[in-house]
Amino acid sequence: MSNIYVFSGPCGCGKSTLADAYADHLIHHGEKLQVYVIHGDDFHKGFVETDRRVGSSCPQFLYWADILTFNWECILDVTQKALDRKLDVIIDYVVEDELPMLENLARNNQARLFYTVLTTSEDELVTRLTKRGSSDLIERSLFLKAKLDNAPESQNHLYNIRGMTVAQEIAELDMTRYEIVVH
């Protein structure tokens, strides 16, 4: 049975870093020989666009909602291809309303689904984003933090990583706590 591990959370909380570290953990502790990691931001980075959107008559221009839909379609397609090869998949991307799609994918593939929502303090998010030169994401990150921290589907899946190193996050991560049982 394959596993799908999903790391969600606001911008700057360390989803990608934890996803990579968790893949290494699975490999180096003999649990898996190979896993496939999907960084959702890689799909987003595929969109190279102009700042001249206002008044554009370009019919192929995709707005944020369309980009998000496209990114999730790509993530789900690639996850399916990995599951077809009996691989475990680790996904890191912000999950807002997409959890039912992930549950359906797991159900259709008889895969186990683990959903972890990273959270930390607002101050730590601001510090992390500022250090990496992404101050433009602070407002979005704080919005997502509030949304995800209070979403009903997040309540049993929040993982507070405040002040922790990645090594501490891995050491304290009990993935069984984050499983969503799909039938």
PDB file of C-alpha atoms in Angstrom:
ATOM      1  CA  MET A   1       0.000   0.000   0.000  1.00  0.00           C
ATOM      2  CA  SER A   2       1.364   3.391  -0.954  1.00  0.00           C
ATOM      3  CA  ASN A   3       1.291   6.426   1.301  1.00  0.00           C
ATOM      4  CA  ILE A   4       0.539  10.045   0.473  1.00  0.00           C
ATOM      5  CA  TYR A   5       2.066  12.510   2.944  1.00  0.00           C
ATOM      6  CA  VAL A   6       0.809  16.080   2.652  1.00  0.00           C
ATOM      7  CA  PHE A   7       2.502  19.005   4.385  1.00  0.00           C
ATOM      8  CA  SER A   8       0.360  22.129   4.324  1.00  0.00           C
ATOM      9  CA  GLY A   9       0.679  25.436   6.133  1.00  0.00           C
ATOM     10  CA  PRO A  10       1.159  29.130   5.474  1.00  0.00           C
ATOM     11  CA  CYS A  11       3.940  30.547   3.321  1.00  0.00           C
ATOM     12  CA  GLY A  12       7.286  30.419   5.093  1.00  0.00           C
ATOM     13  CA  CYS A  13       6.443  27.788   7.695  1.00  0.00           C
ATOM     14  CA  GLY A  14       8.932  25.257   6.314  1.00  0.00           C
ATOM     15  CA  LYS A  15       6.774  22.866   4.290  1.00  0.00           C
ATOM     16  CA  SER A  16       9.405  22.225   1.621  1.00  0.00           C
ATOM     17  CA  THR A  17      12.217  21.848   4.116  1.00  0.00           C
ATOM     18  CA  LEU A  18      10.222  19.381   6.208  1.00  0.00           C
ATOM     19  CA  ALA A  19       9.061  17.458   3.114  1.00  0.00           C
ATOM     20  CA  ASP A  20      12.662  16.956   1.994  1.00  0.00           C
ATOM     21  CA  ALA A  21      13.779  16.020   5.512  1.00  0.00           C
ATOM     22  CA  TYR A  22      10.903  13.574   5.909  1.00  0.00           C
ATOM     23  CA  ALA A  23      11.795  11.913   2.588  1.00  0.00           C
ATOM     24  CA  ASP A  24      15.376  11.495   3.847  1.00  0.00           C
ATOM     25  CA  HIS A  25      14.019  10.143   7.137  1.00  0.00           C
ATOM     26  CA  LEU A  26      11.917   7.502   5.345  1.00  0.00           C
ATOM     27  CA  ILE A  27      14.860   6.442   3.182  1.00  0.00           C
ATOM     28  CA  HIS A  28      17.541   6.410   5.875  1.00  0.00           C
ATOM     29  CA  HIS A  29      15.460   4.564   8.434  1.00  0.00           C
ATOM     30  CA  GLY A  30      14.874   1.668   6.075  1.00  0.00           C
ATOM     31  CA  GLU A  31      11.157   2.244   5.757  1.00  0.00           C
ATOM     32  CA  LYS A  32      11.354   2.978   2.025  1.00  0.00           C
ATOM     33  CA  LEU A  33      13.856   2.532  -0.761  1.00  0.00           C
ATOM     34  CA  GLN A  34      12.414   5.408  -2.747  1.00  0.00           C
ATOM     35  CA  VAL A  35       9.814   8.161  -2.326  1.00  0.00           C
ATOM     36  CA  TYR A  36       8.647  10.862  -4.693  1.00  0.00           C
ATOM     37  CA  VAL A  37       8.555  14.459  -3.415  1.00  0.00           C
ATOM     38  CA  ILE A  38       6.314  17.055  -5.041  1.00  0.00           C
ATOM     39  CA  HIS A  39       6.969  20.695  -4.204  1.00  0.00           C
ATOM     40  CA  GLY A  40       3.828  22.542  -5.261  1.00  0.00           C
ATOM     41  CA  ASP A  41       5.753  25.794  -5.600  1.00  0.00           C
ATOM     42  CA  ASP A  42       7.671  24.257  -8.518  1.00  0.00           C
ATOM     43  CA  PHE A  43       4.432  24.230 -10.516  1.00  0.00           C
ATOM     44  CA  HIS A  44       3.694  27.808  -9.486  1.00  0.00           C
ATOM     45  CA  LYS A  45       7.160  28.920 -10.578  1.00  0.00           C
ATOM     46  CA  GLY A  46       6.307  27.665 -14.050  1.00  0.00           C
ATOM     47  CA  PHE A  47       4.203  30.768 -14.579  1.00  0.00           C
ATOM     48  CA  VAL A  48       6.401  33.595 -15.794  1.00  0.00           C
ATOM     49  CA  GLU A  49       4.286  36.686 -16.194  1.00  0.00           C
ATOM     50  CA  THR A  50       4.307  40.391 -16.752  1.00  0.00           C
ATOM     51  CA  ASP A  51       3.402  43.019 -14.200  1.00  0.00           C
ATOM     52  CA  ARG A  52       1.212  44.631 -16.886  1.00  0.00           C
ATOM     53  CA  ARG A  53      -1.966  42.627 -16.185  1.00  0.00           C
ATOM     54  CA  VAL A  54      -4.380  45.523 -15.773  1.00  0.00           C
ATOM     55  CA  GLY A  55      -6.312  46.080 -18.971  1.00  0.00           C
ATOM     56  CA  SER A  56      -4.620  43.175 -20.714  1.00  0.00           C
ATOM     57  CA  SER A  57      -6.643  41.784 -23.570  1.00  0.00           C
ATOM     58  CA  CYS A  58      -4.558  38.636 -23.754  1.00  0.00           C
ATOM     59  CA  PRO A  59      -7.114  35.778 -23.724  1.00  0.00           C
ATOM     60  CA  GLN A  60      -4.651  33.174 -22.439  1.00  0.00           C
ATOM     61  CA  PHE A  61      -3.802  35.050 -19.257  1.00  0.00           C
ATOM     62  CA  LEU A  62      -4.614  32.999 -16.146  1.00  0.00           C
ATOM     63  CA  TYR A  63      -5.605  34.689 -12.933  1.00  0.00           C
ATOM     64  CA  TRP A  64      -4.759  33.380  -9.454  1.00  0.00           C
ATOM     65  CA  ALA A  65      -7.746  31.021  -9.148  1.00  0.00           C
ATOM     66  CA  ASP A  66      -6.950  29.489 -12.539  1.00  0.00           C
ATOM     67  CA  ILE A  67      -3.265  29.154 -11.671  1.00  0.00           C
ATOM     68  CA  LEU A  68      -4.141  27.448  -8.411  1.00  0.00           C
ATOM     69  CA  THR A  69      -6.487  25.042 -10.210  1.00  0.00           C
ATOM     70  CA  PHE A  70      -3.794  24.305 -12.791  1.00  0.00           C
ATOM     71  CA  ASN A  71      -1.180  23.697 -10.078  1.00  0.00           C
ATOM     72  CA  TRP A  72      -3.444  21.264  -8.225  1.00  0.00           C
ATOM     73  CA  GLU A  73      -4.307  19.435 -11.441  1.00  0.00           C
ATOM     74  CA  CYS A  74      -0.575  18.988 -12.046  1.00  0.00           C
ATOM     75  CA  ILE A  75       0.065  17.871  -8.460  1.00  0.00           C
ATOM     76  CA  LEU A  76      -2.747  15.322  -8.603  1.00  0.00           C
ATOM     77  CA  ASP A  77      -1.636  14.023 -12.018  1.00  0.00           C
ATOM     78  CA  VAL A  78       1.968  13.562 -10.906  1.00  0.00           C
ATOM     79  CA  THR A  79       0.842  11.965  -7.645  1.00  0.00           C
ATOM     80  CA  GLN A  80      -1.269   9.508  -9.641  1.00  0.00           C
ATOM     81  CA  LYS A  81       1.713   8.614 -11.829  1.00  0.00           C
ATOM     82  CA  ALA A  82       3.847   7.972  -8.740  1.00  0.00           C
ATOM     83  CA  LEU A  83       1.117   5.876  -7.105  1.00  0.00           C
ATOM     84  CA  ASP A  84       0.793   3.867 -10.331  1.00  0.00           C
ATOM     85  CA  ARG A  85       4.434   2.933  -9.766  1.00  0.00           C
ATOM     86  CA  LYS A  86       3.713   1.937  -6.138  1.00  0.00           C
ATOM     87  CA  LEU A  87       5.741   4.865  -4.782  1.00  0.00           C
ATOM     88  CA  ASP A  88       5.036   6.822  -1.648  1.00  0.00           C
ATOM     89  CA  VAL A  89       4.448  10.499  -2.367  1.00  0.00           C
ATOM     90  CA  ILE A  90       5.229  13.549  -0.269  1.00  0.00           C
ATOM     91  CA  ILE A  91       3.422  16.745  -1.269  1.00  0.00           C
ATOM     92  CA  ASP A  92       4.161  20.171   0.103  1.00  0.00           C
ATOM     93  CA  TYR A  93       1.746  22.899  -0.856  1.00  0.00           C
ATOM     94  CA  VAL A  94      -0.890  25.026   0.811  1.00  0.00           C
ATOM     95  CA  VAL A  95      -4.104  23.005   1.082  1.00  0.00           C
ATOM     96  CA  GLU A  96      -7.101  25.293   1.342  1.00  0.00           C
ATOM     97  CA  ASP A  97     -10.102  23.528  -0.212  1.00  0.00           C
ATOM     98  CA  GLU A  98      -8.305  20.642  -1.906  1.00  0.00           C
ATOM     99  CA  LEU A  99      -8.382  18.038   0.870  1.00  0.00           C
ATOM    100  CA  PRO A 100     -11.436  16.211  -0.590  1.00  0.00           C
ATOM    101  CA  MET A 101      -9.537  15.769  -3.881  1.00  0.00           C
ATOM    102  CA  LEU A 102      -6.593  14.278  -1.993  1.00  0.00           C
ATOM    103  CA  GLU A 103      -8.904  11.991  -0.033  1.00  0.00           C
ATOM    104  CA  ASN A 104     -10.508  10.836  -3.273  1.00  0.00           C
ATOM    105  CA  LEU A 105      -7.107  10.179  -4.843  1.00  0.00           C
ATOM    106  CA  ALA A 106      -6.046   8.119  -1.820  1.00  0.00           C
ATOM    107  CA  ARG A 107      -9.343   6.213  -1.813  1.00  0.00           C
ATOM    108  CA  ASN A 108      -9.162   5.430  -5.553  1.00  0.00           C
ATOM    109  CA  ASN A 109      -5.600   4.141  -5.156  1.00  0.00           C
ATOM    110  CA  GLN A 110      -6.126   2.352  -1.836  1.00  0.00           C
ATOM    111  CA  ALA A 111      -3.368   4.553  -0.423  1.00  0.00           C
ATOM    112  CA  ARG A 112      -2.977   5.842   3.100  1.00  0.00           C
ATOM    113  CA  LEU A 113      -3.275   9.621   3.457  1.00  0.00           C
ATOM    114  CA  PHE A 114      -1.382  11.633   6.067  1.00  0.00           C
ATOM    115  CA  TYR A 115      -2.270  15.319   6.352  1.00  0.00           C
ATOM    116  CA  THR A 116      -0.078  17.601   8.450  1.00  0.00           C
ATOM    117  CA  VAL A 117      -0.722  21.341   8.751  1.00  0.00           C
ATOM    118  CA  LEU A 118       2.351  23.189   9.977  1.00  0.00           C
ATOM    119  CA  THR A 119       1.757  26.179  12.189  1.00  0.00           C
ATOM    120  CA  THR A 120       3.916  28.585  14.142  1.00  0.00           C
ATOM    121  CA  SER A 121       3.652  32.059  15.603  1.00  0.00           C
ATOM    122  CA  GLU A 122       2.991  35.096  13.437  1.00  0.00           C
ATOM    123  CA  ASP A 123       6.328  36.563  14.560  1.00  0.00           C
ATOM    124  CA  GLU A 124       8.209  33.475  13.417  1.00  0.00           C
ATOM    125  CA  LEU A 125       6.500  33.549  10.015  1.00  0.00           C
ATOM    126  CA  VAL A 126       7.400  37.205   9.538  1.00  0.00           C
ATOM    127  CA  THR A 127      11.009  36.523  10.563  1.00  0.00           C
ATOM    128  CA  ARG A 128      11.342  33.509   8.249  1.00  0.00           C
ATOM    129  CA  LEU A 129       9.856  35.297   5.256  1.00  0.00           C
ATOM    130  CA  THR A 130      11.950  38.415   5.851  1.00  0.00           C
ATOM    131  CA  LYS A 131      15.162  36.355   6.135  1.00  0.00           C
ATOM    132  CA  ARG A 132      14.505  34.595   2.842  1.00  0.00           C
ATOM    133  CA  GLY A 133      13.670  37.867   1.069  1.00  0.00           C
ATOM    134  CA  SER A 134       9.967  37.150   0.695  1.00  0.00           C
ATOM    135  CA  SER A 135       8.486  40.061   2.610  1.00  0.00           C
ATOM    136  CA  ASP A 136       5.873  40.368  -0.133  1.00  0.00           C
ATOM    137  CA  LEU A 137       4.346  37.084   1.139  1.00  0.00           C
ATOM    138  CA  ILE A 138       3.853  38.195   4.752  1.00  0.00           C
ATOM    139  CA  GLU A 139       0.256  39.372   4.340  1.00  0.00           C
ATOM    140  CA  ARG A 140      -0.721  36.193   2.449  1.00  0.00           C
ATOM    141  CA  SER A 141       1.089  34.028   5.001  1.00  0.00           C
ATOM    142  CA  LEU A 142      -0.695  35.594   7.965  1.00  0.00           C
ATOM    143  CA  PHE A 143      -4.036  35.253   6.158  1.00  0.00           C
ATOM    144  CA  LEU A 144      -3.336  31.560   5.481  1.00  0.00           C
ATOM    145  CA  LYS A 145      -2.182  30.979   9.062  1.00  0.00           C
ATOM    146  CA  ALA A 146      -5.484  32.287  10.416  1.00  0.00           C
ATOM    147  CA  LYS A 147      -7.494  30.353   7.832  1.00  0.00           C
ATOM    148  CA  LEU A 148      -5.677  27.037   8.306  1.00  0.00           C
ATOM    149  CA  ASP A 149      -5.374  27.276  12.095  1.00  0.00           C
ATOM    150  CA  ASN A 150      -9.153  27.713  12.340  1.00  0.00           C
ATOM    151  CA  ALA A 151     -10.330  25.381   9.574  1.00  0.00           C
ATOM    152  CA  PRO A 152     -12.345  22.441  10.946  1.00  0.00           C
ATOM    153  CA  GLU A 153     -10.422  19.959   8.783  1.00  0.00           C
ATOM    154  CA  SER A 154      -7.141  21.199  10.276  1.00  0.00           C
ATOM    155  CA  GLN A 155      -8.035  20.802  13.931  1.00  0.00           C
ATOM    156  CA  ASN A 156      -6.636  17.305  14.446  1.00  0.00           C
ATOM    157  CA  HIS A 157      -3.811  17.874  11.991  1.00  0.00           C
ATOM    158  CA  LEU A 158      -2.027  20.985  13.289  1.00  0.00           C
ATOM    159  CA  TYR A 159       1.680  20.546  14.041  1.00  0.00           C
ATOM    160  CA  ASN A 160       3.184  23.494  15.906  1.00  0.00           C
ATOM    161  CA  ILE A 161       6.823  23.800  14.868  1.00  0.00           C
ATOM    162  CA  ARG A 162       7.488  27.072  16.703  1.00  0.00           C
ATOM    163  CA  GLY A 163      11.169  27.454  17.537  1.00  0.00           C
ATOM    164  CA  MET A 164      12.033  23.939  16.371  1.00  0.00           C
ATOM    165  CA  THR A 165      14.859  22.902  14.102  1.00  0.00           C
ATOM    166  CA  VAL A 166      14.071  20.554  11.232  1.00  0.00           C
ATOM    167  CA  ALA A 167      15.809  17.747  13.133  1.00  0.00           C
ATOM    168  CA  GLN A 168      13.520  18.385  16.113  1.00  0.00           C
ATOM    169  CA  GLU A 169      10.468  18.488  13.834  1.00  0.00           C
ATOM    170  CA  ILE A 170      11.365  15.068  12.392  1.00  0.00           C
ATOM    171  CA  ALA A 171      12.160  13.602  15.812  1.00  0.00           C
ATOM    172  CA  GLU A 172       8.834  14.720  17.268  1.00  0.00           C
ATOM    173  CA  LEU A 173       6.671  14.008  14.216  1.00  0.00           C
ATOM    174  CA  ASP A 174       4.326  11.098  14.932  1.00  0.00           C
ATOM    175  CA  MET A 175       2.852  10.606  11.487  1.00  0.00           C
ATOM    176  CA  THR A 176       0.199   8.148  12.730  1.00  0.00           C
ATOM    177  CA  ARG A 177      -1.437  11.112  14.472  1.00  0.00           C
ATOM    178  CA  TYR A 178      -2.045  12.761  11.099  1.00  0.00           C
ATOM    179  CA  GLU A 179      -3.585   9.898   9.160  1.00  0.00           C
ATOM    180  CA  ILE A 180      -6.949  10.456   7.504  1.00  0.00           C
ATOM    181  CA  VAL A 181      -8.776   7.166   7.120  1.00  0.00           C
ATOM    182  CA  VAL A 182     -10.371   6.953   3.686  1.00  0.00           C
ATOM    183  CA  HIS A 183     -12.629   4.119   2.609  1.00  0.00           C
TER     184      HIS A 183
END
